[in-house]
Short mmCIF file of C-alpha atoms in Angstrom, two decimals:
data_model
loop_
_atom_site.label_atom_id
_atom_site.label_comp_id
_atom_site.label_asym_id
_atom_site.label_seq_id
_atom_site.Cartn_x
_atom_site.Cartn_y
_atom_site.Cartn_z
CA MET A 264 83.40 85.23 119.04
CA ASN A 265 79.69 84.56 118.66
CA ASP A 266 78.92 82.61 115.44
CA THR A 267 76.25 85.10 114.36
CA LYS A 268 78.57 88.05 114.80
CA GLU A 269 81.33 86.23 112.91
CA HIS A 270 78.81 85.51 110.14
CA ILE A 271 77.85 89.20 109.89
CA LEU A 272 81.52 90.25 109.76
CA THR A 273 82.38 87.69 107.08
CA VAL A 274 79.39 88.50 104.86
CA SER A 275 79.99 92.23 105.28
CA LEU A 276 83.66 91.89 104.37
CA ASN A 277 82.70 90.23 101.10
CA LEU A 278 80.12 92.94 100.42
CA PHE A 279 82.66 95.69 101.11
CA LEU A 280 85.12 93.97 98.75
CA GLN A 281 82.52 93.82 95.98
CA LYS A 282 81.41 97.44 96.48
CA SER A 283 82.79 100.39 98.38
CA PHE A 284 81.71 101.05 101.97
CA LYS A 285 79.34 103.79 100.80
CA GLU A 286 77.71 101.58 98.18
CA VAL A 287 76.85 98.77 100.61
CA THR A 288 73.42 99.39 102.10
CA MET A 289 71.80 98.04 105.23
CA LYS A 290 69.39 96.22 102.93
CA ASP A 291 72.36 94.48 101.24
CA ILE A 292 73.67 93.38 104.63
CA GLU A 293 70.25 92.14 105.80
CA GLU A 294 69.68 90.20 102.58
CA LYS A 295 73.11 88.58 102.49
CA THR A 296 73.23 87.75 106.20
CA ARG A 297 69.54 86.69 106.22
CA LEU A 298 69.16 88.56 109.48
CA SER A 299 66.60 91.16 110.43
CA LYS A 300 67.55 94.78 111.09
CA GLY A 301 66.86 94.16 114.78
CA ALA A 302 69.24 91.19 114.85
CA PHE A 303 71.93 93.29 113.18
CA TYR A 304 71.54 96.12 115.70
CA HIS A 305 71.89 93.61 118.52
CA TYR A 306 75.56 93.28 117.50
CA PHE A 307 76.36 96.63 115.84
CA SER A 308 75.08 100.14 116.48
CA SER A 309 75.68 101.29 112.90
CA LYS A 310 77.15 100.38 109.53
CA GLU A 311 80.18 102.50 110.50
CA GLN A 312 80.77 100.43 113.65
CA LEU A 313 80.42 97.26 111.56
CA PHE A 314 83.01 98.56 109.08
CA GLU A 315 85.43 99.39 111.90
CA GLU A 316 85.06 95.91 113.36
CA VAL A 317 85.45 94.27 109.94
CA MET A 318 88.75 96.11 109.45
CA ALA A 319 90.00 95.29 112.96
CA HIS A 320 88.95 91.64 112.75
CA PHE A 321 90.23 90.81 109.29
CA TYR A 322 93.11 93.19 108.62
CA SER A 323 94.91 93.67 111.94
CA ASP A 324 96.67 90.31 111.61
CA ILE A 325 98.08 91.38 108.24
CA MET A 326 98.88 94.99 109.12
CA LEU A 327 100.69 94.37 112.41
CA THR A 328 104.17 92.83 112.37
CA ASP A 329 106.40 91.99 115.31
CA TYR A 330 109.85 92.83 113.95
CA SER A 331 111.53 91.54 117.12
CA LYS A 332 110.84 88.02 115.80
CA PHE A 333 113.13 88.67 112.81
CA SER A 334 116.91 88.26 112.95
CA GLN A 335 118.51 91.02 114.99
CA THR A 336 122.08 90.21 113.91
CA SER A 337 121.96 89.94 110.09
CA LEU A 338 120.33 92.20 107.51
CA TYR A 339 120.29 89.30 105.02
CA GLN A 340 118.40 87.08 107.45
CA PHE A 341 116.15 89.97 108.54
CA TYR A 342 114.88 90.64 105.03
CA ASN A 343 114.39 86.92 104.36
CA ASP A 344 112.49 86.62 107.65
CA SER A 345 110.35 89.56 106.46
CA ILE A 346 109.51 87.83 103.17
CA ASP A 347 108.66 84.55 104.96
CA ALA A 348 106.51 86.33 107.57
CA LYS A 349 104.52 88.21 104.91
CA LYS A 350 103.89 84.98 102.99
CA GLU A 351 102.73 83.21 106.16
CA LYS A 352 100.43 86.11 107.10
CA ILE A 353 98.77 86.13 103.70
CA ASN A 354 98.38 82.33 103.61
CA THR A 355 96.75 82.20 107.04
CA SER A 356 94.93 85.52 107.00
CA LYS A 357 91.34 85.67 108.17
CA VAL A 358 90.53 88.01 105.31
CA VAL A 359 91.75 85.51 102.70
CA LEU A 360 89.91 82.65 104.37
CA ALA A 361 86.74 84.72 104.65
CA ASN A 362 86.93 85.80 101.04
CA GLY A 363 87.51 82.23 99.89
CA LYS A 364 90.40 83.34 97.67
CA SER A 365 94.09 82.62 98.02
CA GLN A 366 95.27 86.11 97.23
CA PHE A 367 94.63 89.79 97.54
CA THR A 368 93.13 91.91 94.79
CA SER A 369 93.05 95.65 94.20
CA ASN A 370 89.70 95.70 96.03
CA HIS A 371 91.55 95.01 99.28
CA TYR A 372 93.60 98.16 98.75
CA PHE A 373 90.51 100.21 97.97
CA LEU A 374 88.95 98.94 101.18
CA LEU A 375 92.07 99.85 103.16
CA PHE A 376 92.06 103.34 101.66
CA ASP A 377 88.38 103.74 102.63
CA ALA A 378 89.24 102.68 106.17
CA MET A 379 92.16 105.11 106.40
CA LYS A 380 89.87 107.96 105.29
CA MET A 381 86.95 107.09 107.53
CA LEU A 382 88.43 105.49 110.63
CA PRO A 383 90.85 107.72 112.59
CA ASN A 384 92.02 104.88 114.85
CA PHE A 385 92.72 102.62 111.89
CA ASN A 386 94.63 105.44 110.20
CA LYS A 387 96.71 105.99 113.35
CA GLN A 388 97.40 102.25 113.55
CA CYS A 389 98.63 102.25 109.93
CA ALA A 390 100.85 105.31 110.53
CA LYS A 391 102.33 103.74 113.66
CA GLN A 392 102.98 100.47 111.84
CA GLN A 393 104.80 102.33 109.05
CA LYS A 394 106.94 104.22 111.59
CA ASP A 395 107.73 101.00 113.51
CA GLU A 396 108.61 99.21 110.26
CA LEU A 397 111.09 101.88 109.13
CA LYS A 398 112.61 102.00 112.63
CA ALA A 399 113.09 98.20 112.71
CA TRP A 400 114.78 98.27 109.31
CA ALA A 401 117.01 101.22 110.27
CA THR A 402 118.06 99.39 113.44
CA ILE A 403 119.12 96.19 111.65
CA ILE A 404 120.86 98.25 108.97
CA GLN A 405 122.91 99.96 111.68
CA VAL A 406 123.78 96.51 113.09
CA ALA A 407 124.81 95.37 109.60
CA LYS A 408 127.01 98.44 109.15
CA THR A 409 128.59 98.01 112.58
CA ASN A 410 129.45 94.34 112.08
CA GLY A 411 130.76 94.94 108.55
CA GLU A 412 127.99 93.04 106.77
CA ILE A 413 127.26 96.08 104.56
CA HIS A 414 128.95 99.36 103.67
CA SER A 415 127.17 102.44 102.34
CA VAL A 416 127.30 106.22 102.38
CA LEU A 417 123.50 106.19 102.45
CA SER A 418 121.91 106.77 105.85
CA ASN A 419 120.21 103.93 107.69
CA GLU A 420 116.85 105.58 107.04
CA GLN A 421 117.52 105.90 103.30
CA ILE A 422 118.44 102.23 103.00
CA ALA A 423 115.42 101.27 105.10
CA LYS A 424 113.17 103.18 102.71
CA LEU A 425 114.73 101.43 99.71
CA PHE A 426 113.75 98.05 101.19
CA VAL A 427 110.33 99.04 102.53
CA TYR A 428 109.10 101.18 99.65
CA SER A 429 110.32 98.77 96.96
CA ARG A 430 108.34 95.95 98.62
CA LYS A 431 105.21 98.08 98.77
CA GLY A 432 105.57 99.23 95.17
CA ILE A 433 106.11 95.71 93.84
CA GLY A 434 103.23 94.44 95.98
CA ILE A 435 100.77 97.00 94.62
CA ASP A 436 101.98 96.45 91.04
CA CYS A 437 101.57 92.67 91.31
CA ILE A 438 98.16 92.95 92.96
CA MET A 439 96.96 95.22 90.16
CA ALA A 440 98.26 92.64 87.67
CA ASP A 441 96.57 89.83 89.67
CA ASN A 442 99.95 88.20 90.27
CA LEU A 443 100.58 88.25 94.01
CA ASP A 444 102.60 85.04 93.85
CA GLY A 445 105.02 86.81 91.52
CA ALA A 446 105.51 89.61 94.05
CA ARG A 447 107.50 87.46 96.48
CA LYS A 448 109.91 86.36 93.75
CA GLU A 449 110.36 89.92 92.47
CA ILE A 450 110.90 91.31 95.97
CA LYS A 451 113.42 88.59 96.80
CA THR A 452 115.33 89.20 93.55
CA LEU A 453 115.38 92.97 94.04
CA TRP A 454 116.36 92.76 97.72
CA ASP A 455 119.15 90.26 96.97
CA THR A 456 120.51 92.68 94.35
CA LEU A 457 120.21 95.64 96.71
CA TYR A 458 121.92 93.65 99.48
CA LYS A 459 124.83 92.70 97.20
CA SER A 460 125.27 96.34 96.18
CA LEU A 461 125.48 97.29 99.88
CA GLN A 462 128.22 94.72 100.46
CA SER A 463 130.60 96.20 97.90
#
């Protein structure tokens, strides 16, 4: 990617994290990037297009997960692979590196909510990712039931939701408390407990 375009995206990301999309003005972008309006429009046709590219450039690597890379034979290993993959994504994320901080804050969630409201393609991508995530969990849960790793009267989908929704809830709670590092430990503890209850 062109260095100037990368510079605009990085500066704009930080502006969007400090304010909402609506509050960031073209003047803010020009001042912070030290580029003229003409230079900006050479790369982007509008602030909306810039916002869409910021979200695609910085958040796609975090939002998209290839579940086929996780264990396909053990639920225990699958959920540990999930925890490790999420940690790796956050540690190497472009958005974290661009923001100069080692963790997410509530502002990242506000930005994601703005994007889901304003960008239909981004919203579809998020919905597809959620569907794919639940399907991947339900598949490994069926494998775990078939091979005797777990036993439960709950459906595969219900168990999948217990894992997925508990992670999301703990993640949001820890981000709001500015304790993202604590989220991994809490998720691991909860999932280990849930897993043991499914074995009995």
